[in-house]
Coordinates of C-alpha atoms in Angstrom, one line a residue:
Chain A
X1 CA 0.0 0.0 0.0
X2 CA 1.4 3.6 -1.0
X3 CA 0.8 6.3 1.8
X4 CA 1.4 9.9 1.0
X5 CA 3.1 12.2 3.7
X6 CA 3.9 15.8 4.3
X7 CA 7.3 15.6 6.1
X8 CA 7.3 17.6 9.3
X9 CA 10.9 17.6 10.1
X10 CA 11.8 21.1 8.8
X11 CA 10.0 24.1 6.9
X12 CA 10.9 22.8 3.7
X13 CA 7.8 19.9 3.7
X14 CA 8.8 17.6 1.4
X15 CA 6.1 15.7 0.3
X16 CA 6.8 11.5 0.3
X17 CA 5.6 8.5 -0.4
X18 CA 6.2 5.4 1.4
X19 CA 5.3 2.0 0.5
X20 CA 4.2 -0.1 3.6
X21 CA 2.8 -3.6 4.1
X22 CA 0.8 -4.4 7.0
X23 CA 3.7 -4.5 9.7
X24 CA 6.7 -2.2 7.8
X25 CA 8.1 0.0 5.3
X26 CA 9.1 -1.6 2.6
X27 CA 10.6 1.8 0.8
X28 CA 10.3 5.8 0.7
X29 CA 10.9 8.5 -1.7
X30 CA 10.3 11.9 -2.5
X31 CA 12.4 12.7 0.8
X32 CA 15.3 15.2 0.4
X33 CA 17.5 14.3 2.9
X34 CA 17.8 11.4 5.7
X35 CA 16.1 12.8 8.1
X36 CA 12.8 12.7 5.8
X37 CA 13.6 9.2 5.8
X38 CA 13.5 8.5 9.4
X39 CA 10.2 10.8 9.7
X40 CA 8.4 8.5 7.1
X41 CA 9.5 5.3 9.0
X42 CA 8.6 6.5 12.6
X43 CA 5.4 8.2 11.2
X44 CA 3.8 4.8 8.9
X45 CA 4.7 3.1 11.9
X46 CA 4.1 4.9 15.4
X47 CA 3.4 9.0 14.5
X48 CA 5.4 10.9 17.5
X49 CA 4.8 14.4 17.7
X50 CA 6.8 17.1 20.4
X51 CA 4.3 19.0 22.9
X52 CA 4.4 22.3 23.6
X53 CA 2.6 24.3 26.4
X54 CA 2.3 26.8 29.3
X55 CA 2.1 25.8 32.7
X56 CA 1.1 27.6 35.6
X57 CA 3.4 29.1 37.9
X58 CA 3.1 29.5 42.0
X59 CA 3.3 33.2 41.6
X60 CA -0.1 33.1 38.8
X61 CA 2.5 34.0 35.8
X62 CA 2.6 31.2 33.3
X63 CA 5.9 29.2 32.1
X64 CA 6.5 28.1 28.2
X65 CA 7.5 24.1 28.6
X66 CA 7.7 21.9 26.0
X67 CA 8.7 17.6 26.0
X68 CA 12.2 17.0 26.1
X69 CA 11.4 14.5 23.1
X70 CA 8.4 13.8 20.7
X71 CA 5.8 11.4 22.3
X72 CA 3.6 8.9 20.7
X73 CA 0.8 11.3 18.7
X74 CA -2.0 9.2 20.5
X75 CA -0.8 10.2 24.1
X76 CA -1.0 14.4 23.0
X77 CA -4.5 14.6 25.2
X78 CA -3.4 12.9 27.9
X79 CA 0.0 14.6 28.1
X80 CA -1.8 18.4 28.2
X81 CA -3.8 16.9 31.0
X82 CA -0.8 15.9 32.9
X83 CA 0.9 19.6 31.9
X84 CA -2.1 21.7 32.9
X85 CA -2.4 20.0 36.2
X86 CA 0.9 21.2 37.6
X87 CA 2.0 24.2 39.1
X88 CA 5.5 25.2 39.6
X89 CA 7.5 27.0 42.0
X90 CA 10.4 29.7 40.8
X91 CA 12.7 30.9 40.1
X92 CA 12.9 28.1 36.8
X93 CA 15.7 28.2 33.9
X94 CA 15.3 27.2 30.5
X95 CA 15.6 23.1 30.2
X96 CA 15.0 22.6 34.0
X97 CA 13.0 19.3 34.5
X98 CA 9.4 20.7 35.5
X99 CA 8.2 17.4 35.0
X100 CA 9.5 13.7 34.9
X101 CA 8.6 10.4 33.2
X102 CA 5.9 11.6 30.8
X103 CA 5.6 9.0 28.4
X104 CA 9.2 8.2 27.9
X105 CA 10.5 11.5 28.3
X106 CA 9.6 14.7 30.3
X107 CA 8.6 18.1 30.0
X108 CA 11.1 20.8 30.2
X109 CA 11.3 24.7 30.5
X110 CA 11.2 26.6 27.7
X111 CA 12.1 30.2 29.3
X112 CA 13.4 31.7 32.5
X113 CA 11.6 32.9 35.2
X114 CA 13.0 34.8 38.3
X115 CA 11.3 34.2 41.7
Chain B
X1 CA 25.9 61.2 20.3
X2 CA 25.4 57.4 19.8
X3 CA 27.2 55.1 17.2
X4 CA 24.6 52.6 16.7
X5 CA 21.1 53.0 17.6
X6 CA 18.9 49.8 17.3
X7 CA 14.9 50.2 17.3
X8 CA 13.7 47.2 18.1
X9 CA 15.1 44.4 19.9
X10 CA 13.5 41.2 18.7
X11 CA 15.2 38.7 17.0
X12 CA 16.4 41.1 14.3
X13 CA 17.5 44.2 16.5
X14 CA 19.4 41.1 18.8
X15 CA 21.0 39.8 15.8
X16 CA 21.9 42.9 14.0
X17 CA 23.0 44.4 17.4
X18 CA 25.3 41.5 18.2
X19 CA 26.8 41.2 14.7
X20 CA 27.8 45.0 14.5
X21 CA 29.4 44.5 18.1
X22 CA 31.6 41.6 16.7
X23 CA 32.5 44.1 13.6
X24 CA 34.1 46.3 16.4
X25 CA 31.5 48.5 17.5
X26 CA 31.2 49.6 21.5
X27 CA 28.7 52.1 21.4
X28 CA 25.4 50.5 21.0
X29 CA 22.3 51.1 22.5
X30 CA 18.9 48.9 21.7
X31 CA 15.2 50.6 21.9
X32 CA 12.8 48.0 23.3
X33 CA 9.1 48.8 23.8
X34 CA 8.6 46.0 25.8
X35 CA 9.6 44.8 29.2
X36 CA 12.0 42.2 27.5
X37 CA 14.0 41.6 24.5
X38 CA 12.3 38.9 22.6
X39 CA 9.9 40.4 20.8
X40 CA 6.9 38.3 19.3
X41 CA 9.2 34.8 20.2
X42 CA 8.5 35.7 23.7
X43 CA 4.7 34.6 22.8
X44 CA 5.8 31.5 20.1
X45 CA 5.8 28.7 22.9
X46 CA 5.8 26.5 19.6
X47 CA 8.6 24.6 18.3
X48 CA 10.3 24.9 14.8
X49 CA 13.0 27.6 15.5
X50 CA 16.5 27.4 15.3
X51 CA 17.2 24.3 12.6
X52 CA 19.2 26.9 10.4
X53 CA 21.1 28.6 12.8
X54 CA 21.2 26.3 15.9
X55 CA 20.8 22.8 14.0
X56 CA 18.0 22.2 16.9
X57 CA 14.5 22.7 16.8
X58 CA 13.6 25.5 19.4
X59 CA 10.6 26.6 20.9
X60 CA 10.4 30.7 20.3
X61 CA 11.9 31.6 23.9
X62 CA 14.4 29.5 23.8
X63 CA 15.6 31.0 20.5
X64 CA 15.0 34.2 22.1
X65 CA 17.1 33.8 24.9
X66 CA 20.2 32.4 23.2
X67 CA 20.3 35.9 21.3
X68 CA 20.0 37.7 24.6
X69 CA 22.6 35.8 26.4
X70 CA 24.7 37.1 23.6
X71 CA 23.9 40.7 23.9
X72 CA 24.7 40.3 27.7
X73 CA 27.7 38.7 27.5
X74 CA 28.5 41.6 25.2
X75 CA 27.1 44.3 27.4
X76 CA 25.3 46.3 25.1
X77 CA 23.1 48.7 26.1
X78 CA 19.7 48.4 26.2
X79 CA 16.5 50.5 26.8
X80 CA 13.7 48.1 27.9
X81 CA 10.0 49.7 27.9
X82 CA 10.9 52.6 25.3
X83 CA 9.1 53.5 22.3
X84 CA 10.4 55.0 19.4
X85 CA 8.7 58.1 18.1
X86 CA 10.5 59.7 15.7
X87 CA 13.7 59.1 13.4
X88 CA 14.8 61.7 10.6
X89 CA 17.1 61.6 8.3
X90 CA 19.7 63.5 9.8
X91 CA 19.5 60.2 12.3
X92 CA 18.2 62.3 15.4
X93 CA 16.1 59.5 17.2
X94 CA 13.6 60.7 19.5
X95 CA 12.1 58.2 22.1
X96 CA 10.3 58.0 25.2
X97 CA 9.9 56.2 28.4
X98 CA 8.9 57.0 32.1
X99 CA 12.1 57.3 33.5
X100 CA 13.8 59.7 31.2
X101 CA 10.2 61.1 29.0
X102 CA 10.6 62.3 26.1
X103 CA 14.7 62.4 24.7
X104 CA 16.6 62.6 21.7
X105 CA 19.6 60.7 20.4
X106 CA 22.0 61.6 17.8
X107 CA 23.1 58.4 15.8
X108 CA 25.6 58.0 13.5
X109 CA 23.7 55.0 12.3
X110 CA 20.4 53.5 12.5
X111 CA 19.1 49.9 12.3
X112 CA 15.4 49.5 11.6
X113 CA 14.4 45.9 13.3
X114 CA 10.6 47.5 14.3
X115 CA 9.0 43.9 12.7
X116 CA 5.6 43.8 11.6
X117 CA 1.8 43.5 12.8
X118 CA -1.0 41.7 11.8
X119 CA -3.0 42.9 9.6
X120 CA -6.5 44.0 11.0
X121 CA -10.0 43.5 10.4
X122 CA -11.0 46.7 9.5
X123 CA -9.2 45.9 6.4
X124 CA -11.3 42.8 5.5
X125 CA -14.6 44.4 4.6
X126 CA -16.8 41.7 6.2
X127 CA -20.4 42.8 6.7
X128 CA -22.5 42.2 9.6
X129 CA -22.2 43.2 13.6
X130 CA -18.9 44.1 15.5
X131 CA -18.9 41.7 18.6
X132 CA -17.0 40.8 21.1
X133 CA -14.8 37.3 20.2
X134 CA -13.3 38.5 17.3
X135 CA -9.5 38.9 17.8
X136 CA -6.4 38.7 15.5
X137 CA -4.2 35.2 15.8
X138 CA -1.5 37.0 17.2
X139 CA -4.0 38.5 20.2
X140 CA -5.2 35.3 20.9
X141 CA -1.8 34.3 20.7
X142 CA -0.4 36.3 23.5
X143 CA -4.0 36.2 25.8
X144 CA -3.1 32.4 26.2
X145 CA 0.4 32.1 26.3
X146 CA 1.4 35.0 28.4
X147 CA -1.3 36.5 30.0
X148 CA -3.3 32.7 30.6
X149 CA -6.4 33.6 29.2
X150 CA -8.7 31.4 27.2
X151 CA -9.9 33.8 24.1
X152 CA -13.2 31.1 23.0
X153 CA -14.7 27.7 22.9
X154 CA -15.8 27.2 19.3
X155 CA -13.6 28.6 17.0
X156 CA -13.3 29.6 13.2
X157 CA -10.2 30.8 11.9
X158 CA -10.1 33.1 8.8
X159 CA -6.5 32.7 6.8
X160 CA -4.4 29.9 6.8
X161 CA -1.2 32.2 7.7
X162 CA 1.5 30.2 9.6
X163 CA 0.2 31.8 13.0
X164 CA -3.4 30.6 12.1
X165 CA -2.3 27.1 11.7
X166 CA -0.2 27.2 15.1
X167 CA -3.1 29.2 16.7
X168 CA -5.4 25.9 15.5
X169 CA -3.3 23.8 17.3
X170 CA -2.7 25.3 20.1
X171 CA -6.6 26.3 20.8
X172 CA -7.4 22.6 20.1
X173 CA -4.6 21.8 23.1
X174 CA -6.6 23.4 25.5
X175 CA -9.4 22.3 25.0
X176 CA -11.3 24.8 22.2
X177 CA -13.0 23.4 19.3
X178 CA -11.7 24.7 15.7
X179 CA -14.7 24.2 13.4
X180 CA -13.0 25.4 10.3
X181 CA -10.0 27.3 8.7
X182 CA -11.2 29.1 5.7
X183 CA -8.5 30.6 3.1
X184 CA -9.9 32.8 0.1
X185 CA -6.8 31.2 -1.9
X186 CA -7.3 28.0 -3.3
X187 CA -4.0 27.0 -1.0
X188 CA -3.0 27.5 2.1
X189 CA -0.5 30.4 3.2
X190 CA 1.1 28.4 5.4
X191 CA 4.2 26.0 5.4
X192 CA 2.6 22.0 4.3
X193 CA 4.2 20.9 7.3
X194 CA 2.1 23.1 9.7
X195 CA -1.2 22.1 7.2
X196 CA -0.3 19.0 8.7
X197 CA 1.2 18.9 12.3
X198 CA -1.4 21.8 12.9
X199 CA -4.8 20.7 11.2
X200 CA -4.4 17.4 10.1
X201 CA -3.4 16.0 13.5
X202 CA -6.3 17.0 14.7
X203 CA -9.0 16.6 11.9
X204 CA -9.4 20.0 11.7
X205 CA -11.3 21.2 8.2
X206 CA -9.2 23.4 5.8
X207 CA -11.7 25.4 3.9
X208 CA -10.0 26.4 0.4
X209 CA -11.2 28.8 -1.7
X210 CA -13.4 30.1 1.3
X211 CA -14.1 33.5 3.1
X212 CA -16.1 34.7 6.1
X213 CA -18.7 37.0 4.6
X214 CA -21.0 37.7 7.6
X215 CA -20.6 38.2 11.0
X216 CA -23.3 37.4 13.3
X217 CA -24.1 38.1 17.1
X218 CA -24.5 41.6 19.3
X219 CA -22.8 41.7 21.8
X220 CA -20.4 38.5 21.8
X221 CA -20.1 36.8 18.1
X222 CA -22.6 33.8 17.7
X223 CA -21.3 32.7 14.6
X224 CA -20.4 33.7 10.7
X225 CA -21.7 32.8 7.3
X226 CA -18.7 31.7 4.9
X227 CA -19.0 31.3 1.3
X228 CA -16.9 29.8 -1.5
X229 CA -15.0 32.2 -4.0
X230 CA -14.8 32.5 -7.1
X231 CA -11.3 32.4 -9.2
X232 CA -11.2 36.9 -8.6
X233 CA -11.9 35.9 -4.9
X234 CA -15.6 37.2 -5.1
X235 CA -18.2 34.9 -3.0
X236 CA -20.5 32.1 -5.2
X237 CA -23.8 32.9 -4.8
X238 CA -25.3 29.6 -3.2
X239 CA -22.6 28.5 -1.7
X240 CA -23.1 30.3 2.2
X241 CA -22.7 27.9 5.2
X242 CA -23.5 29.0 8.8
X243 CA -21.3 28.4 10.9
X244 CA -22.0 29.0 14.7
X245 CA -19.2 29.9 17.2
X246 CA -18.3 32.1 20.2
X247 CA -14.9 33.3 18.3
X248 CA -13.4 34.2 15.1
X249 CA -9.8 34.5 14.5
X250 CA -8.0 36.5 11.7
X251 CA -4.7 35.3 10.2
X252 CA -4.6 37.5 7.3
X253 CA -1.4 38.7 7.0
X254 CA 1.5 40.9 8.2
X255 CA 2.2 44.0 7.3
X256 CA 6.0 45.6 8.3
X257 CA 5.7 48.5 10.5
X258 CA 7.0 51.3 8.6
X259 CA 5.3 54.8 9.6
X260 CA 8.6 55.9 11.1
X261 CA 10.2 54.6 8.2
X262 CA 8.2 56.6 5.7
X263 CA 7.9 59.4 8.0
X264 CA 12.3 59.8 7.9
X265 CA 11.4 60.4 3.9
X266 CA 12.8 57.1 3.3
X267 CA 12.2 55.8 -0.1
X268 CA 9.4 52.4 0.4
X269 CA 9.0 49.4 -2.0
X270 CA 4.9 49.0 -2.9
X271 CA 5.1 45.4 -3.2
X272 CA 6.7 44.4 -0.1
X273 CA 5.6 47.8 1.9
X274 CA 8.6 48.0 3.3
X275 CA 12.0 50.0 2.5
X276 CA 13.5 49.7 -0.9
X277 CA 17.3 48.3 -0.1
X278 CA 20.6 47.4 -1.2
X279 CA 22.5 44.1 -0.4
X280 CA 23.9 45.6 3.0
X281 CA 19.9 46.0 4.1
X282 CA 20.8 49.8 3.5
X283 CA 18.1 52.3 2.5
X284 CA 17.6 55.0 0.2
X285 CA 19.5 57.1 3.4
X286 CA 23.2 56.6 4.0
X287 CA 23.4 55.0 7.2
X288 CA 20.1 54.1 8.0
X289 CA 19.6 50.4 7.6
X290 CA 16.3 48.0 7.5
X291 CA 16.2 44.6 8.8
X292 CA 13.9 41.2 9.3
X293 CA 10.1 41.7 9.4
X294 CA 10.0 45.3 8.9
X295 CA 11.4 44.7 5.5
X296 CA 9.8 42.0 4.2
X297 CA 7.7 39.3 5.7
X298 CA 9.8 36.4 6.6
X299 CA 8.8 32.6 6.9
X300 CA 11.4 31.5 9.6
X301 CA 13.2 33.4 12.4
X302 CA 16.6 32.0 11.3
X303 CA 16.1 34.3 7.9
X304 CA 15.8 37.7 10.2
X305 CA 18.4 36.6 12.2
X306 CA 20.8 36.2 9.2
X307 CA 19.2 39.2 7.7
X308 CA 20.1 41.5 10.5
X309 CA 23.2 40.0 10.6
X310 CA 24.0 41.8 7.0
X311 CA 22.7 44.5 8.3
X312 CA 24.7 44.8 11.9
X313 CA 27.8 44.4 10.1
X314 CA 27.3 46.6 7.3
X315 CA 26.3 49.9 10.2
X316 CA 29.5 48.5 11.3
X317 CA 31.4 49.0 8.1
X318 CA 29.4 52.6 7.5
X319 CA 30.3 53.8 11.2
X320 CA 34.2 53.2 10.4
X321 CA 33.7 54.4 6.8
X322 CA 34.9 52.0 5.0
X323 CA 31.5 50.8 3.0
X324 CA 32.4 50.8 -0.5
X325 CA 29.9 51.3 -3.5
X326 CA 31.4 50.2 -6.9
X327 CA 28.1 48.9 -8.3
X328 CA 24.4 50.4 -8.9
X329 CA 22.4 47.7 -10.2
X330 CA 18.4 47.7 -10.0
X331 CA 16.3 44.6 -10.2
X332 CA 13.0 43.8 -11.5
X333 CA 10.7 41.4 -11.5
X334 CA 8.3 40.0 -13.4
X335 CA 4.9 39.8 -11.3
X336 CA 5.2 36.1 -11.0
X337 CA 8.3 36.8 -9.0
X338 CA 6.9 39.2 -6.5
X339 CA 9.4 41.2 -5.3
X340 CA 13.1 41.1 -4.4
X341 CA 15.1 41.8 -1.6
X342 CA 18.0 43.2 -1.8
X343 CA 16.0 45.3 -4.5
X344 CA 19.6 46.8 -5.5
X345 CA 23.3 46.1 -5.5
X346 CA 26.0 48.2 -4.8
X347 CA 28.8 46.3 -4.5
X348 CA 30.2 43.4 -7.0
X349 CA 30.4 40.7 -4.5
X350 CA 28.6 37.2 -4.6
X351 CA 25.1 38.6 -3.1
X352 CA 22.3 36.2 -2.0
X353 CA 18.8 37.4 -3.7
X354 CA 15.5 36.8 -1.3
X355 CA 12.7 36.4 -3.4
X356 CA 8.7 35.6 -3.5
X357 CA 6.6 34.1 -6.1
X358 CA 2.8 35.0 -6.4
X359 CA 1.3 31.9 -7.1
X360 CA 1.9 27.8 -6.7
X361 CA 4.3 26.7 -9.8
X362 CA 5.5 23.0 -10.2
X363 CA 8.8 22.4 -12.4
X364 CA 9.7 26.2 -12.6
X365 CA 12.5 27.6 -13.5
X366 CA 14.1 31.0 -12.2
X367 CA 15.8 33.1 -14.7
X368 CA 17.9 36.1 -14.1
X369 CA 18.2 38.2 -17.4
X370 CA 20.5 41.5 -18.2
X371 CA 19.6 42.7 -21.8
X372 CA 17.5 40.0 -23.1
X373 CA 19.7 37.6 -22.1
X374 CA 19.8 34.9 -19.6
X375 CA 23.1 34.8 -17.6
X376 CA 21.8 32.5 -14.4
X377 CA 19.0 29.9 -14.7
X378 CA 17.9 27.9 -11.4
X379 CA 15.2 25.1 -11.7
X380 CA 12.8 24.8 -8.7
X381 CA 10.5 21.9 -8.4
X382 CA 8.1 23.5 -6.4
X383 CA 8.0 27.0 -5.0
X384 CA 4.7 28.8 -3.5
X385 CA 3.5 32.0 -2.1
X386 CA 4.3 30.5 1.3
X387 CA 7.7 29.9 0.9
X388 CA 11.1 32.4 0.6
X389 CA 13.4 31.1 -1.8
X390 CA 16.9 32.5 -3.0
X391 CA 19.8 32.2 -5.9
X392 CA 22.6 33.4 -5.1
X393 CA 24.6 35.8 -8.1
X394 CA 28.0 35.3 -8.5
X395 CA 30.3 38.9 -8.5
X396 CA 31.6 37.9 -11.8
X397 CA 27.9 38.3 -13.3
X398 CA 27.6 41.6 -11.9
X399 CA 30.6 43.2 -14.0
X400 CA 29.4 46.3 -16.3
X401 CA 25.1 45.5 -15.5
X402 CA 22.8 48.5 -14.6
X403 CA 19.5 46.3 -14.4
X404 CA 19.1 42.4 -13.7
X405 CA 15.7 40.8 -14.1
X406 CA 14.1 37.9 -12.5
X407 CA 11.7 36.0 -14.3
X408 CA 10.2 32.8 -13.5
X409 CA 9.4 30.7 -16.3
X410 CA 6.6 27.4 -16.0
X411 CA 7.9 24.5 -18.0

């Protein structure tokens, strides 16, 4: 079976097909570089995408965060449950761990916030 | 007296401020309006930043604050919460702020890095009430991811512009339904990969060749009537579909920011609406420079940031006097090929050309002609509206030209 897919990786969305059976990829083109490759793979196979949100700081301001690493596209919901049930105290940095073990990886800080 | 006056310090007036530092000038001082340097990345929470210049994919604060680190660790001046209210073109800047009110600075240059807004709705013509619940993308934008404000529940976006598609996303996240994005092109705006991470992730309808003619509701909108279009954008008769929802947003476009710009007599391009400049990001003023949003609509950060890069070193060059003009070369373009930028040369050096197409063209080909000729011919497989591209000219096609045209030809 022939699957068509926009390629995500960078702005340049390259658009490329993939030939798949029912349990892998048997080939891909239309991919411009290797990394295109790699999306096409992971995406036919188990779609990861990264997270990004605010999260609510002790002092009411709110803190960009975003997952350390792409999670499995079907957990997105559940992930911005988890994220908009914490609350943080400062002062935070950019990349501090705000939290851990969230469906393989974790969320970090995007910015930094004084106390 | 000043050597290098900035206005703006987002991701261009960082860059540009940073790169004219490193080409050996001390005196530099940044005008910020805002609390923080940052500009609109402060409010991009999104990733998608940085795979140009930092080979990593950033959200917009963390791009942010790898340019401010730099402008720390170089100590260069800045003045947070200060607008900007008047340049001329002898370079007296005059600005404002509640510590100081209102003062003037003489420059010896200036670097324009202002950005652009959003285009707003007064300029859409759509008939029907004025609620409450209608804001641009970028409003919405900031409500939620600074000030932690929900704008709506049910949501209909007009314009498929990059910060629509993100804005789609992000509304869905929390919880909002997107009904539909309608664009009165028959493609979207936007980068394919947003179309996809953005909308398609989350079956979200993209409405083609579709505007909101009607706005509907009193006192908080209660829904709007959209309409296919026709190929010279007017609405089909018979094609109107209700919609009912609590918000619209409008992503219909930036516009650069340039009433300083054109108040300082400096000479503007119609196409792009910004300044007309050479390859340093110089304008029709000697010493007055133009840089990232404010002079063209960019797609990706990492452009502005090389952009003001040219720009920083080129005040640089001008403040120590040693800019050299040994060209004057105008290009055109053909309409298909939008505009340019740089929109002249002065210098014979290998110069990278910026450039926008008008329309979606498969298996095009760029050509670059002086006198009827063809001297530099660069095949594209795809390019669209959405999407910057570039050529770069070599110096040795430069030698003895006055005017270069770019011309795309479909195969």
């Amino acid at each position: 079976m022939k699957k068509t897919l926009i390629c995500t990786v960078c702005p340049v969305g390259c658009s490329i097909e993939a030939e798949v059976s029912e349990k892998e990829v048997l080939s891909v083109s239309g991919n411009t570089c290797p990394r295109g490759e790699k999306y096409a793979r992971d995406e036919c196979i188990a779609p990861k995408r990264m997270v990004t949100s605010t999260v609510r700081c002790s002092n009411g301001v709110l803190l960009s965060v975003k997952t350390k690493n792409a999670i499995p596209k079907e957990k997105i919901a559940e992930c911005m449950k988890i994220i908009n049930n914490t609350v943080v105290d400062l002062p935070i940095s950019v990349s501090d761990v705000i939290i851990k073990d969230v469906f393989g990886t974790c969320i970090v800080a995007t910015k930094n916030i004084r106390a | 007296m000043v050597d290098l006056v900035i206005i703006g310090g987002g991701p261009a007036g960082m860059s540009a401020a940073i790169s004219a530092y490193d080409n050996g000038v001390r005196d530099i001082l940044i005008l910020e309006r805002e609390e923080a340097l940052g500009g609109i990345l402060k409010q991009c929470i999104h990733t998608g930043f940085g795979l140009h210049k930092f080979n990593e994919e950033l959200s917009g604060p963390e791009y942010a604050i790898r340019y401010e680190e730099q402008v720390l660790e170089r100590k260069i001046k800045c003045k947070l919460n200060t607008a900007v209210i008047n340049v001329t073109k002898d370079k007296i800047v005059t600005a404002t702020n509640s510590e100081d009110g209102i003062f003037e600075i003489q420059a010896k240059a200036i670097i324009f890095a202002v950005g652009c807004r959003e285009r707003p709705k007064g300029a859409l013509n759509i008939s029907g009430t004025r609620p409450a619940g209608i804001y641009s993308a970028g409003t919405a934008q900031k409500l939620m991811n600074i000030d932690g404000y929900m704008p709506g529940k049910n949501v209909v976006i007009l314009g498929s512009g990059d910060i629509g598609l993100i804005m789609a996303r992000r509304m869905t996240l929390e919880g909002a339904k997107v009904l539909a994005v309608c664009e009165v092109m028959p493609y979207s705006s936007g980068l394919a990969r947003n179309v996809e991470q953005c909308l398609n992730d989350f079956d979200i309808p993209l409405k083609l060749s579709t505007t909101v003619i009607k706005v509907h509701g009193n006192e908080r909108i209660e829904g709007v009537t959209v309409s296919k279009v026709d190929e010279n954008r007017m609405p089909i008769a018979g094609t109107e579909e209700f919609i009912p929802c609590d918000t619209l947003l409008l992503s219909v476009g930036l516009i650069p920011e340039t009433e300083m710009i054109k108040k300082a007599g400096i000479d503007m391009d119609a196409v792009t609406n910004g300044a007309i400049v050479n390859e340093l990001r110089e304008t029709s003023v000697d010493g007055i420079f133009a840089c990232g949003n404010v002079l063209h609509v960019h797609d990706l950060v990492d452009f502005v940031s090389e952009e003001a890069e040219i720009a920083g070193r080129a005040a640089a060059e001008y403040i120590k006097g040693s800019i050299k003009k040994n060209a004057d070369i105008k290009i055109q373009t053909d309409g298909k090929i939008r505009y340019t930028v740089p929109q002249s040369i002065n210098a014979m050096q290998d110069i990278k050309i910026y450039f926008r197409v008008n329309n979606v063209y498969r298996d095009a080909k760029i050509n670059v002609i002086n006198n009827g000729k063809i001297i530099l011919s660069k095949k594209k497989r795809k390019v669209a509206p959405g999407e910057m591209e570039s050529i770069v000219l070599g110096k040795e096609l430069l030698c003895g030209i006055d005017v270069l045209r770019f011309e795309l030809e479909v195969q």
